Amino acid sequence: MKSITLYVDNHTYLTGLHPYTKLFYVLTAIAVPLLCGRLWVFGAFIAASILMLISAKLLRKAVPLIIFSFTILITIFLIHGLFYTRNENPLFRIGPLLFYQEGVLYAVRIGLNILNMLLSFATFVLSTKPSDLVEELEKSGFSKRFGYIINSVFQIIPQMTGTMNTIMDAQRSRGMNTEGNLIVRAKAFIPLISPVIMSSLINTRERAVALEVRGFDSKEKKTFLYDRPKKKADITLILFFALLIIIATVWRITLWLP
């Protein structure tokens, strides 16, 4: 059976880490640069995420995400570089377009923040099995319903992509042209919307029935087949990430003090 998650089980050190360790890294990668407010800190965490993806042999899976992020970054760069409200000092010109220093710096800050968040989440999503994360959350006292929501979030993108590909193959077999220029693709996309939505609703209903049959609403205490204790490496990394957050928080507070 084909997996409907983005998780890649390649038996590397990253997949072997406890889910909470990788979740704590995501929190650290987002919080520390925002607290510090320095561009080099954003760059340092982006580099760290890329190195982890390379060492865990997951970079190829993250490439589409990086490419997609660059479309957003280019848009941000154009909008703020040209029309930022605080633009005063011209920086460079491309044809008739004049870019300003203030807008470009603001766009760079936003872009690095977005890229940092996407890459840190990629290290987590690609190396963490959703069922493992949900089990650990339930062991920690979180509701089963909360765990189900988290599991669904992990599965919705690959599930929708798989459904779309299946429907497109079916439409091609009936003679629909789905390849070509932008206009042809747009015409082919419209007839796909309704089947994808209907299929998603049917899958949701079937999943709800399956959960009820398996006793999802049962009040009995749940038992778990596997135990995943935190290893020494997990504890060390979590303490290190916590230390980084504390240092960044203290540094930010000292800036606010007179």
mmCIF file of C-alpha atoms in Angstrom, residues 107-254:
data_model
loop_
_atom_site.group_PDB
_atom_site.id
_atom_site.type_symbol
_atom_site.label_atom_id
_atom_site.label_comp_id
_atom_site.label_asym_id
_atom_site.label_seq_id
_atom_site.Cartn_x
_atom_site.Cartn_y
_atom_site.Cartn_z
ATOM 1 C CA ALA A 107 11.901 41.790 1.713
ATOM 2 C CA VAL A 108 15.116 39.898 2.506
ATOM 3 C CA ARG A 109 14.116 39.663 6.167
ATOM 4 C CA ILE A 110 10.645 38.334 5.327
ATOM 5 C CA GLY A 111 12.049 35.955 2.707
ATOM 6 C CA LEU A 112 14.650 34.486 5.038
ATOM 7 C CA ASN A 113 11.987 34.029 7.708
ATOM 8 C CA ILE A 114 9.695 32.160 5.297
ATOM 9 C CA LEU A 115 12.501 29.994 3.924
ATOM 10 C CA ASN A 116 13.712 29.218 7.443
ATOM 11 C CA MET A 117 10.251 28.097 8.580
ATOM 12 C CA LEU A 118 9.683 25.968 5.473
ATOM 13 C CA LEU A 119 13.036 24.195 5.750
ATOM 14 C CA SER A 120 12.752 23.579 9.494
ATOM 15 C CA PHE A 121 9.275 22.114 9.020
ATOM 16 C CA ALA A 122 10.622 20.035 6.124
ATOM 17 C CA THR A 123 13.208 18.419 8.399
ATOM 18 C CA PHE A 124 10.397 17.551 10.795
ATOM 19 C CA VAL A 125 7.731 16.391 8.329
ATOM 20 C CA LEU A 126 10.027 14.321 6.103
ATOM 21 C CA SER A 127 11.703 12.521 9.002
ATOM 22 C CA THR A 128 8.786 12.001 11.410
ATOM 23 C CA LYS A 129 6.166 9.293 11.070
ATOM 24 C CA PRO A 130 2.788 10.896 11.837
ATOM 25 C CA SER A 131 1.539 7.894 13.816
ATOM 26 C CA ASP A 132 4.628 8.059 16.059
ATOM 27 C CA LEU A 133 4.041 11.743 16.754
ATOM 28 C CA VAL A 134 0.348 11.169 17.493
ATOM 29 C CA GLU A 135 1.144 8.327 19.895
ATOM 30 C CA GLU A 136 3.660 10.452 21.764
ATOM 31 C CA LEU A 137 1.163 13.312 22.012
ATOM 32 C CA GLU A 138 -1.495 10.981 23.406
ATOM 33 C CA LYS A 139 0.985 9.528 25.891
ATOM 34 C CA SER A 140 1.681 13.089 27.034
ATOM 35 C CA GLY A 141 -1.999 13.608 27.792
ATOM 36 C CA PHE A 142 -3.287 15.233 24.608
ATOM 37 C CA SER A 143 -6.771 14.355 23.386
ATOM 38 C CA LYS A 144 -7.292 11.636 20.786
ATOM 39 C CA ARG A 145 -9.166 14.166 18.708
ATOM 40 C CA PHE A 146 -6.186 16.515 18.767
ATOM 41 C CA GLY A 147 -3.949 13.658 17.650
ATOM 42 C CA TYR A 148 -6.328 12.832 14.811
ATOM 43 C CA ILE A 149 -6.262 16.456 13.624
ATOM 44 C CA ILE A 150 -2.457 16.446 13.616
ATOM 45 C CA ASN A 151 -2.393 13.166 11.683
ATOM 46 C CA SER A 152 -4.868 14.540 9.144
ATOM 47 C CA VAL A 153 -2.756 17.663 8.598
ATOM 48 C CA PHE A 154 0.242 15.469 7.749
ATOM 49 C CA GLN A 155 -1.794 13.423 5.279
ATOM 50 C CA ILE A 156 -3.965 15.986 3.540
ATOM 51 C CA ILE A 157 -1.395 17.256 1.000
ATOM 52 C CA PRO A 158 -0.110 13.873 -0.254
ATOM 53 C CA GLN A 159 -3.660 12.487 -0.188
ATOM 54 C CA MET A 160 -5.018 15.347 -2.298
ATOM 55 C CA THR A 161 -2.055 15.035 -4.667
ATOM 56 C CA GLY A 162 -2.635 11.312 -5.092
ATOM 57 C CA THR A 163 -6.346 11.862 -5.712
ATOM 58 C CA MET A 164 -5.597 14.569 -8.277
ATOM 59 C CA ASN A 165 -3.135 12.336 -10.141
ATOM 60 C CA THR A 166 -5.612 9.445 -10.198
ATOM 61 C CA ILE A 167 -8.393 11.647 -11.568
ATOM 62 C CA MET A 168 -6.070 13.195 -14.160
ATOM 63 C CA ASP A 169 -5.061 9.733 -15.374
ATOM 64 C CA ALA A 170 -8.725 8.782 -15.639
ATOM 65 C CA GLN A 171 -9.506 11.933 -17.612
ATOM 66 C CA ARG A 172 -6.577 11.337 -19.963
ATOM 67 C CA SER A 173 -7.841 7.833 -20.656
ATOM 68 C CA ARG A 174 -11.130 9.431 -21.744
ATOM 69 C CA GLY A 175 -9.343 11.702 -24.207
ATOM 70 C CA MET A 176 -8.973 14.918 -22.195
ATOM 71 C CA ASN A 177 -5.887 16.962 -23.030
ATOM 72 C CA THR A 178 -4.133 17.909 -19.767
ATOM 73 C CA GLU A 179 -0.720 18.815 -21.190
ATOM 74 C CA GLY A 180 0.265 21.937 -23.068
ATOM 75 C CA ASN A 181 0.372 25.687 -22.520
ATOM 76 C CA LEU A 182 -1.148 27.554 -19.591
ATOM 77 C CA ILE A 183 -4.547 27.973 -21.239
ATOM 78 C CA VAL A 184 -4.849 24.239 -21.983
ATOM 79 C CA ARG A 185 -3.877 23.357 -18.409
ATOM 80 C CA ALA A 186 -6.380 25.875 -17.013
ATOM 81 C CA LYS A 187 -9.185 24.366 -19.114
ATOM 82 C CA ALA A 188 -8.226 20.883 -17.925
ATOM 83 C CA PHE A 189 -8.051 21.982 -14.290
ATOM 84 C CA ILE A 190 -11.658 23.201 -14.030
ATOM 85 C CA PRO A 191 -13.269 19.766 -14.693
ATOM 86 C CA LEU A 192 -10.952 18.254 -12.059
ATOM 87 C CA ILE A 193 -12.166 20.452 -9.195
ATOM 88 C CA SER A 194 -15.527 18.772 -8.671
ATOM 89 C CA PRO A 195 -14.238 15.154 -8.627
ATOM 90 C CA VAL A 196 -11.404 16.073 -6.246
ATOM 91 C CA ILE A 197 -13.787 17.787 -3.799
ATOM 92 C CA MET A 198 -16.330 14.959 -3.975
ATOM 93 C CA SER A 199 -13.593 12.347 -3.503
ATOM 94 C CA SER A 200 -12.261 14.223 -0.458
ATOM 95 C CA LEU A 201 -15.731 14.353 1.105
ATOM 96 C CA ILE A 202 -16.254 10.635 0.481
ATOM 97 C CA ASN A 203 -12.848 9.813 1.988
ATOM 98 C CA THR A 204 -13.669 11.925 5.037
ATOM 99 C CA ARG A 205 -16.953 10.073 5.568
ATOM 100 C CA GLU A 206 -15.295 6.669 5.117
ATOM 101 C CA ARG A 207 -12.575 7.596 7.576
ATOM 102 C CA ALA A 208 -15.140 8.740 10.140
ATOM 103 C CA VAL A 209 -17.001 5.418 9.832
ATOM 104 C CA ALA A 210 -13.729 3.470 10.150
ATOM 105 C CA LEU A 211 -12.814 5.393 13.303
ATOM 106 C CA GLU A 212 -16.183 4.697 14.899
ATOM 107 C CA VAL A 213 -15.917 0.970 14.081
ATOM 108 C CA ARG A 214 -12.480 0.868 15.747
ATOM 109 C CA GLY A 215 -13.783 2.463 18.943
ATOM 110 C CA PHE A 216 -12.397 5.972 18.504
ATOM 111 C CA ASP A 217 -14.865 7.381 21.055
ATOM 112 C CA SER A 218 -14.222 4.621 23.567
ATOM 113 C CA LYS A 219 -13.668 5.866 27.123
ATOM 114 C CA GLU A 220 -11.353 2.984 27.989
ATOM 115 C CA LYS A 221 -7.709 3.808 28.631
ATOM 116 C CA LYS A 222 -5.663 3.286 25.505
ATOM 117 C CA THR A 223 -2.581 1.047 25.477
ATOM 118 C CA PHE A 224 0.367 1.322 23.087
ATOM 119 C CA LEU A 225 2.304 -1.419 21.354
ATOM 120 C CA TYR A 226 5.630 0.417 21.220
ATOM 121 C CA ASP A 227 7.507 2.528 23.715
ATOM 122 C CA ARG A 228 9.845 5.235 22.402
ATOM 123 C CA PRO A 229 11.962 6.512 25.279
ATOM 124 C CA LYS A 230 14.125 9.549 24.662
ATOM 125 C CA LYS A 231 17.743 8.613 24.022
ATOM 126 C CA LYS A 232 20.755 10.438 25.379
ATOM 127 C CA ALA A 233 21.126 12.284 22.070
ATOM 128 C CA ASP A 234 17.498 13.453 22.277
ATOM 129 C CA ILE A 235 17.909 14.821 25.795
ATOM 130 C CA THR A 236 21.177 16.564 24.867
ATOM 131 C CA LEU A 237 19.661 18.203 21.775
ATOM 132 C CA ILE A 238 16.520 19.329 23.613
ATOM 133 C CA LEU A 239 18.626 20.916 26.368
ATOM 134 C CA PHE A 240 20.787 22.615 23.732
ATOM 135 C CA PHE A 241 17.750 23.986 21.892
ATOM 136 C CA ALA A 242 16.236 25.195 25.172
ATOM 137 C CA LEU A 243 19.520 26.947 25.995
ATOM 138 C CA LEU A 244 19.495 28.732 22.632
ATOM 139 C CA ILE A 245 15.953 29.971 23.236
ATOM 140 C CA ILE A 246 16.841 31.181 26.740
ATOM 141 C CA ILE A 247 19.938 33.030 25.483
ATOM 142 C CA ALA A 248 17.969 34.680 22.664
ATOM 143 C CA THR A 249 15.172 35.659 25.075
ATOM 144 C CA VAL A 250 17.600 37.179 27.600
ATOM 145 C CA TRP A 251 19.398 39.047 24.821
ATOM 146 C CA ARG A 252 16.098 40.484 23.557
ATOM 147 C CA ILE A 253 15.075 41.563 27.075
ATOM 148 C CA THR A 254 18.391 43.375 27.583
#
